[in-house]
Tab-separated table of C-alpha atoms in Angstrom:
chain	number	residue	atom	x	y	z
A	73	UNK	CA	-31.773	6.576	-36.412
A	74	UNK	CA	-30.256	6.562	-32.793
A	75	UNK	CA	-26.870	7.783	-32.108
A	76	UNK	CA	-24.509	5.098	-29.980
A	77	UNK	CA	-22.064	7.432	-27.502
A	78	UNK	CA	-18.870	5.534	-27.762
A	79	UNK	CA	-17.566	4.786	-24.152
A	80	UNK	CA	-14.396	6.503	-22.788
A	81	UNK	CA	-11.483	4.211	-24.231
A	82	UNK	CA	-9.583	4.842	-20.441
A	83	UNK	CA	-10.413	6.226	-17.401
A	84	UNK	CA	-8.572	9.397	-18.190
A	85	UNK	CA	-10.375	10.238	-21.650
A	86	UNK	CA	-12.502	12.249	-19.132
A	87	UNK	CA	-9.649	14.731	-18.634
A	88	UNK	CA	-8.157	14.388	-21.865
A	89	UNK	CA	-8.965	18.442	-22.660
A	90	UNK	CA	-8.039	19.261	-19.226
A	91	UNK	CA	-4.382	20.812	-18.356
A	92	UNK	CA	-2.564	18.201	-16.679
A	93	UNK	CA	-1.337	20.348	-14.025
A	94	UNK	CA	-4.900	21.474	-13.358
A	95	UNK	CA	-5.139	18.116	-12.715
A	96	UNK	CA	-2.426	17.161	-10.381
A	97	UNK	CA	-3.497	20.252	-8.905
A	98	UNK	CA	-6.604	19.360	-8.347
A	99	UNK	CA	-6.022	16.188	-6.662
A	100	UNK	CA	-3.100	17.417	-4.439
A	101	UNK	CA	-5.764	20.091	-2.987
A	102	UNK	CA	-8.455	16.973	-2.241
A	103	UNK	CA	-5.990	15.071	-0.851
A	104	UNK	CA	-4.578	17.647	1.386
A	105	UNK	CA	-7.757	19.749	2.369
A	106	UNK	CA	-10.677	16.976	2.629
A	107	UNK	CA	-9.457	15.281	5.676
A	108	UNK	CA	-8.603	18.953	7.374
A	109	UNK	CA	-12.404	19.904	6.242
A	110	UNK	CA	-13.715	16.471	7.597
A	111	UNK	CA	-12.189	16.817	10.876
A	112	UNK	CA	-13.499	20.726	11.260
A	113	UNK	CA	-16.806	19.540	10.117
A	114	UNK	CA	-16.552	16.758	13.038
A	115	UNK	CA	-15.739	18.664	15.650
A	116	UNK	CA	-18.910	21.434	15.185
A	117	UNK	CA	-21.229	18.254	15.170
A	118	UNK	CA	-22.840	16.728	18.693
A	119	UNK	CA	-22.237	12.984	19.220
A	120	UNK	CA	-25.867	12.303	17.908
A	121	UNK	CA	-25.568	14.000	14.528
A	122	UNK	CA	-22.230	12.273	14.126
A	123	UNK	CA	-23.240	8.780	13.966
A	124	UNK	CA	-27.227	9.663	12.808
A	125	UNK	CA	-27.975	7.851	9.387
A	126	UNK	CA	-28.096	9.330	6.324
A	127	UNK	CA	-24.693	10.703	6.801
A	128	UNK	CA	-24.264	14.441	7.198
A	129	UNK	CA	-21.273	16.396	5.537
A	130	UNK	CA	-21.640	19.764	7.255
A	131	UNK	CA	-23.137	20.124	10.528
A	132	UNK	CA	-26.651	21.215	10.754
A	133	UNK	CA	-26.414	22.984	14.626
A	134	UNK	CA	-22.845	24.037	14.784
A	135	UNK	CA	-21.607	24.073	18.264
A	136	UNK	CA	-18.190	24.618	20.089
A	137	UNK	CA	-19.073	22.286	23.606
A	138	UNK	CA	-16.378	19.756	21.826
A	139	UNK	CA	-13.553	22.829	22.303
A	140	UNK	CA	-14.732	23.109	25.451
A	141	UNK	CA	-14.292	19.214	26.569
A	142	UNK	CA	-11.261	19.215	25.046
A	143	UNK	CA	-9.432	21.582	26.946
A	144	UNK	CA	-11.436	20.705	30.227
A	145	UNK	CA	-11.287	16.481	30.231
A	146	UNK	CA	-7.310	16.588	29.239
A	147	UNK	CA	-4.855	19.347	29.974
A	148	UNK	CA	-4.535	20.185	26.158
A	149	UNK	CA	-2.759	23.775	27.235
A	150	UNK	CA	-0.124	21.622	28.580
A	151	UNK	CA	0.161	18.771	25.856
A	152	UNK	CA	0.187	21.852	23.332
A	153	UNK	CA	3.347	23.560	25.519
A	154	UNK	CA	5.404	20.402	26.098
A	155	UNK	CA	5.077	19.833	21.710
A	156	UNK	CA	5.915	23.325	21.512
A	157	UNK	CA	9.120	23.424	23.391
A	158	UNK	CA	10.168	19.585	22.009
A	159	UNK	CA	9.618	21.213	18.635
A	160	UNK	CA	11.594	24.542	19.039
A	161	UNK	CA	14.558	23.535	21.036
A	162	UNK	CA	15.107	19.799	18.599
A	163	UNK	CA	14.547	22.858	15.155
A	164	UNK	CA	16.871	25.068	16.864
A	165	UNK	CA	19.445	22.321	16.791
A	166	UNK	CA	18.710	20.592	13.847
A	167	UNK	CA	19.620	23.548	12.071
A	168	UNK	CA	22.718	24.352	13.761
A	169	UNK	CA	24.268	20.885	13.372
A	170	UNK	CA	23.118	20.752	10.026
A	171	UNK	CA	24.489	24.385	8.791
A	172	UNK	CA	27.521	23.441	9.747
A	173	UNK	CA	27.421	19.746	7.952
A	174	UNK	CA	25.754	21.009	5.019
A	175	UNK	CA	28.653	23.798	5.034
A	176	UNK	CA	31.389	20.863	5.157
A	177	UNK	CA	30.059	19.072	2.353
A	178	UNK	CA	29.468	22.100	0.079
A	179	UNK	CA	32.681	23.741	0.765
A	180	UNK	CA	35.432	21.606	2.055
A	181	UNK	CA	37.273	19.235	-0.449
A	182	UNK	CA	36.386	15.780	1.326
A	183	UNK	CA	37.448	12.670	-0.266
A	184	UNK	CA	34.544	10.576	0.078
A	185	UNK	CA	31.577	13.654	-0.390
A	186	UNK	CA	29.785	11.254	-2.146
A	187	UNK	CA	29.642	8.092	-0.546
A	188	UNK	CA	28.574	10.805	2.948
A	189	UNK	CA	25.906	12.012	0.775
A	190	UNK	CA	25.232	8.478	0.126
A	191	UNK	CA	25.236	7.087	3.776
A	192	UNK	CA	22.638	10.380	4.804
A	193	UNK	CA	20.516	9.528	1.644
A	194	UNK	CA	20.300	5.576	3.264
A	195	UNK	CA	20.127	6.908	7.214
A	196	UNK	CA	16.917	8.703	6.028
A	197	UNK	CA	15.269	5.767	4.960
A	198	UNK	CA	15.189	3.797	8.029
A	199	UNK	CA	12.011	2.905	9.300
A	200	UNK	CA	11.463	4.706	12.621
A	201	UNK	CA	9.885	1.880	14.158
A	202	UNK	CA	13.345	-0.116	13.620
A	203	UNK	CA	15.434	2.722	15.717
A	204	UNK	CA	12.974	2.941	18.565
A	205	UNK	CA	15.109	0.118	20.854
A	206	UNK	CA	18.265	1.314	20.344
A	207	UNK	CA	16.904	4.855	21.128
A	208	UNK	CA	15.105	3.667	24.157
A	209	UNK	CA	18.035	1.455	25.380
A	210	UNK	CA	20.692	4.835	24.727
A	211	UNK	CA	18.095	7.024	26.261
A	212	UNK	CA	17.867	5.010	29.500
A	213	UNK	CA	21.482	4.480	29.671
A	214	UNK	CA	22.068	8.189	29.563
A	215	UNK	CA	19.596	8.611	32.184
A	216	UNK	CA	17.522	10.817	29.404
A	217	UNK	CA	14.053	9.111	29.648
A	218	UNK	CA	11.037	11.249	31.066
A	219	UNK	CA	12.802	14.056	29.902
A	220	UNK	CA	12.310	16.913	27.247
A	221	UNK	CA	15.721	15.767	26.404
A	222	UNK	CA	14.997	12.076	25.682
A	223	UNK	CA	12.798	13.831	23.045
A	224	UNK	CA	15.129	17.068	21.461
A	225	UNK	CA	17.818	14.566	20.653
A	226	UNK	CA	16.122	11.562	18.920
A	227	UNK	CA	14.006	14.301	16.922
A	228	UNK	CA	16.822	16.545	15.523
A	229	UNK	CA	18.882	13.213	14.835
A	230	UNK	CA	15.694	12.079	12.897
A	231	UNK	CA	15.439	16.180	11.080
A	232	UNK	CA	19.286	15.857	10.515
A	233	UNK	CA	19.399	14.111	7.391
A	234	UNK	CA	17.103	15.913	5.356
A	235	UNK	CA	17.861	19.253	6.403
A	236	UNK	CA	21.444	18.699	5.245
A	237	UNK	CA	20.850	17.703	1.795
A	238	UNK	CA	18.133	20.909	1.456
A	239	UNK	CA	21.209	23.545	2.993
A	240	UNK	CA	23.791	21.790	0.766
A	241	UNK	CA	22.174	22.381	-2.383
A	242	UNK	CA	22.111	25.792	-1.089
A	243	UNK	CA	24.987	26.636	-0.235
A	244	UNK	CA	26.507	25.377	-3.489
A	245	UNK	CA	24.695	27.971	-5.329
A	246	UNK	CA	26.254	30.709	-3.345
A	247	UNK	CA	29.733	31.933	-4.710
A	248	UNK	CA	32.765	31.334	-2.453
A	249	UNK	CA	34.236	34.829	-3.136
A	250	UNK	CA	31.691	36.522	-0.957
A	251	UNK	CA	32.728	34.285	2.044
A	252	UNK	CA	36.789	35.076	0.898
A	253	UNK	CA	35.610	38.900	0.780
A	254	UNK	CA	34.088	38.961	4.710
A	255	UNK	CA	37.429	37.044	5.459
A	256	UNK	CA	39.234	39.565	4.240
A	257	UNK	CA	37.725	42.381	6.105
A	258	UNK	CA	38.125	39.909	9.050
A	259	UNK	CA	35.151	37.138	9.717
A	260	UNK	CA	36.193	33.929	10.921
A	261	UNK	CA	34.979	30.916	8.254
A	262	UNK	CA	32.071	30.144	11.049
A	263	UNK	CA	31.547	34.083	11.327
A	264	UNK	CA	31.412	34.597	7.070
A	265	UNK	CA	29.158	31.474	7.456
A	266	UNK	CA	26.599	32.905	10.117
A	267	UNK	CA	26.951	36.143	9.003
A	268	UNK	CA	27.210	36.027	4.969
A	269	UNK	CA	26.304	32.468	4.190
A	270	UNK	CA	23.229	31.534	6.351
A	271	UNK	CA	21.418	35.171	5.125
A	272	UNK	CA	21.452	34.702	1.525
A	273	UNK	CA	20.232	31.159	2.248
A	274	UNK	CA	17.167	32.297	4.197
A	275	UNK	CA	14.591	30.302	1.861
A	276	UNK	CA	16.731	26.839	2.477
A	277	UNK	CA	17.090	27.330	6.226
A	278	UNK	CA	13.163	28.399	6.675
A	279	UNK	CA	12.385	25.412	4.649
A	280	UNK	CA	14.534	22.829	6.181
A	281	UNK	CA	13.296	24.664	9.525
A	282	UNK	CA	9.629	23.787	9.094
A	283	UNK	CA	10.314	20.173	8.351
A	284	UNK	CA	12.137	19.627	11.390
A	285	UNK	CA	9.155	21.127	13.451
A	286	UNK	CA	6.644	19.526	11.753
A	287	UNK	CA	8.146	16.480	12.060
A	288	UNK	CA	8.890	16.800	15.763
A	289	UNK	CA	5.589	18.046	16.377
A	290	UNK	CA	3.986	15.177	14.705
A	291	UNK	CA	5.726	12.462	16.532
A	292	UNK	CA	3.986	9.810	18.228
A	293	UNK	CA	6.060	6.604	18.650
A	294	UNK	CA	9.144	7.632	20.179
A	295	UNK	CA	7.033	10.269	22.415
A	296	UNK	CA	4.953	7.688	24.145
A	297	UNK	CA	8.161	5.526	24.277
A	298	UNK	CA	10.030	7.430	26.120
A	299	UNK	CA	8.034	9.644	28.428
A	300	UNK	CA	5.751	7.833	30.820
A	301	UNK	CA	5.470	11.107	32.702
A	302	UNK	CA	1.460	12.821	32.475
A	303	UNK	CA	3.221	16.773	33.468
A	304	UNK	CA	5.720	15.771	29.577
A	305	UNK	CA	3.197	14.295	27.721
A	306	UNK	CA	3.409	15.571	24.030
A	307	UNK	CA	-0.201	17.022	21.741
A	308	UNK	CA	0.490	13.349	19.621
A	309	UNK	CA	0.338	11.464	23.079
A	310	UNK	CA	-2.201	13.494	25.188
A	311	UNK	CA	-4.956	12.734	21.965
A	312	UNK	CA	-4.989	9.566	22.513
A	313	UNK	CA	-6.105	9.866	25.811
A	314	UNK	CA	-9.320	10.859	24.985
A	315	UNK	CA	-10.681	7.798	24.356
A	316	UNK	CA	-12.494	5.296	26.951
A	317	UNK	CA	-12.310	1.707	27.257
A	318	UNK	CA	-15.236	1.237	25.079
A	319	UNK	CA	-16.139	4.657	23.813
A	320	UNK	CA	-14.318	7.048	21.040
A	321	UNK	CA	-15.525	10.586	21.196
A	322	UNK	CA	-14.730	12.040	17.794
A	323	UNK	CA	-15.845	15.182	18.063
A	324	UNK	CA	-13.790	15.918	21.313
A	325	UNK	CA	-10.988	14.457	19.585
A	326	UNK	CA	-11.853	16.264	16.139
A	327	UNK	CA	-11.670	19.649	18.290
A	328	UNK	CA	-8.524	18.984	20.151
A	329	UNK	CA	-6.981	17.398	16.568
A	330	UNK	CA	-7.853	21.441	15.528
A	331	UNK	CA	-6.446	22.841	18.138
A	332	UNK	CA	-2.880	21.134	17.076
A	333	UNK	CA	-3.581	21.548	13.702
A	334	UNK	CA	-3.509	25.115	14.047
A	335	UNK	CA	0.162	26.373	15.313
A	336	UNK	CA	1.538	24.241	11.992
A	337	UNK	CA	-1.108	26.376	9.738
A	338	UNK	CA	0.050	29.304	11.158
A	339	UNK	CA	3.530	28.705	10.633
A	340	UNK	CA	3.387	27.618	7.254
A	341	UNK	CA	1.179	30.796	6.266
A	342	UNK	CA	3.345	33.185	7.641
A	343	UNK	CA	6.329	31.331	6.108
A	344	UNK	CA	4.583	30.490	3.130
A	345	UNK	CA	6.783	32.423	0.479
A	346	UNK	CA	10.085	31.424	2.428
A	347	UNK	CA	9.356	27.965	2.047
A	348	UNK	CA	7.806	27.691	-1.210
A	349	UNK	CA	10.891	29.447	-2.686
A	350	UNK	CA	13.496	27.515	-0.157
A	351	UNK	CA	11.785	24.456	-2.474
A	352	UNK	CA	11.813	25.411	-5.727
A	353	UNK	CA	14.709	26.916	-5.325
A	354	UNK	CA	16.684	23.584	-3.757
A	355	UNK	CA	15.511	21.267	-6.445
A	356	UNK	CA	17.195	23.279	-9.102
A	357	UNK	CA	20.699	24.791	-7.570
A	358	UNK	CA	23.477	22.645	-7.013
């Protein structure tokens, strides 16, 4: 007598003895590590082997000529030093600006907190794409365009609202008497801030930190906007340019799409504990 196997009653009976967080787990990595392992794998493989039939997941002849295009068709040295400056100098200010309004909203007793908390909540919802005229049209009229500037400013206004909500759930966890204390001895409210405040919220500040370079680093639209210059061209921008009229090298452009990958990798690894903390950490204080 044969024995009928009764089909899975959903598509998740499959997992049903399986942890769910193994789970979620599992598909976070995938998500996040296939297309980084895709576009490593593409840029060891030779033009040939990339489009050859059966498709090939790992390269068969490995070979670094596509680093070498890449820095020698497009000055990537430069694209990767203009990003690099953007980034740092629109983090650097992002966090100052938004220490000190994070620090207003924790501390001071403002009448409408919540309907600020509100308004930065809706500003961080707005579609880039919808801000790019008004940014281009202020830009030009300050004379900004073609200019690290036009870049440091839009960028940390961008960063501004989430890095304030991450610092103010921070800095509501941190007792006021410590700031009263260093007042006492003699700190100014900006000096107990800086000097009392801002240390014992290292995890929130290295976490909103790395957004706001990420996120500058990352930007495309408002970078080929507003800088028609080739010597201020951005990594986002100077990728692009890879491509021919009728031909897409994607192995040149997998190896140069390495080469930015790698800074951000870097910083998060060394940061890693910082930020993972500055997270968990934020979602519960306040």
């Amino acid at each position: 007598m044969s024995t009928v196997t009764a089909a899975p009653s959903s598509p998740f009976a499959l997992f049903s003895g399986t942890p769910l967080r193994l789970i979620a787990a599992g598909v976070l990595l995938l998500n996040g590590l296939f297309p980084a392992v895709w576009i490593l794998f593409t840029s060891l493989k030779t033009e040939a082997e990339l489009t050859a039939l059966p498709i090939t997941w790992a390269p068969h002849a490995p070979t670094l000529a596509n680093y070498a295009m890449a820095f020698s068709d497009q000055p990537l040295l430069l694209f990767l030093f203009n990003s690099f400056m953007v980034a740092l100098l629109s983090t650097a200010l992002t966090l100052f600006v938004s220490v000190l309004a994070a620090y207003a909203l924790a501390r001071l007793n403002l009448t409408y907190r919540g309907l600020i908390l509100s308004l930065i909540i809706a500003v961080s919802t707005f579609p880039l794409v919808t801000l790019l005229v008004p940014l281009f049209e202020i830009m030009r009229a300050l004379g900004l365009l073609n200019s690290w500037t036009a870049l440091v400013l839009p960028y940390t206004v961008l960063s501004l609202p989430v890095c304030t909500l991450i610092l103010v759930s921070f800095f509501e966890g941190i007792p006021q008497d410590l700031e009263n204390a260093a007042m006492i001895d003699g700190c100014t409210r900006l000096g107990a801030l800086f000097k009392v405040v801002v240390p014992l919220c290292a995890p929130g500040v290295f976490t909103a930190g790395i957004l706001a370079f990420v996120n500058a680093w990352d930007e495309f639209l408002l970078a080929l906007s507003f800088n028609s210059n080739p010597a201020l061209r951005t990594l986002p921008v100077g990728i692009q340019l890879y491509q021919g009229e009728f031909s897409f090298p994607w192995p040149v452009i997998s190896a140069a799409l390495v080469v930015g990958i790698v800074p951000v990798a870097v910083l998060i690894v060394i940061f890693q504990e910082r930020v993972v903390s500055g997270l968990t950490a934020g979602s519960i204080k306040g």
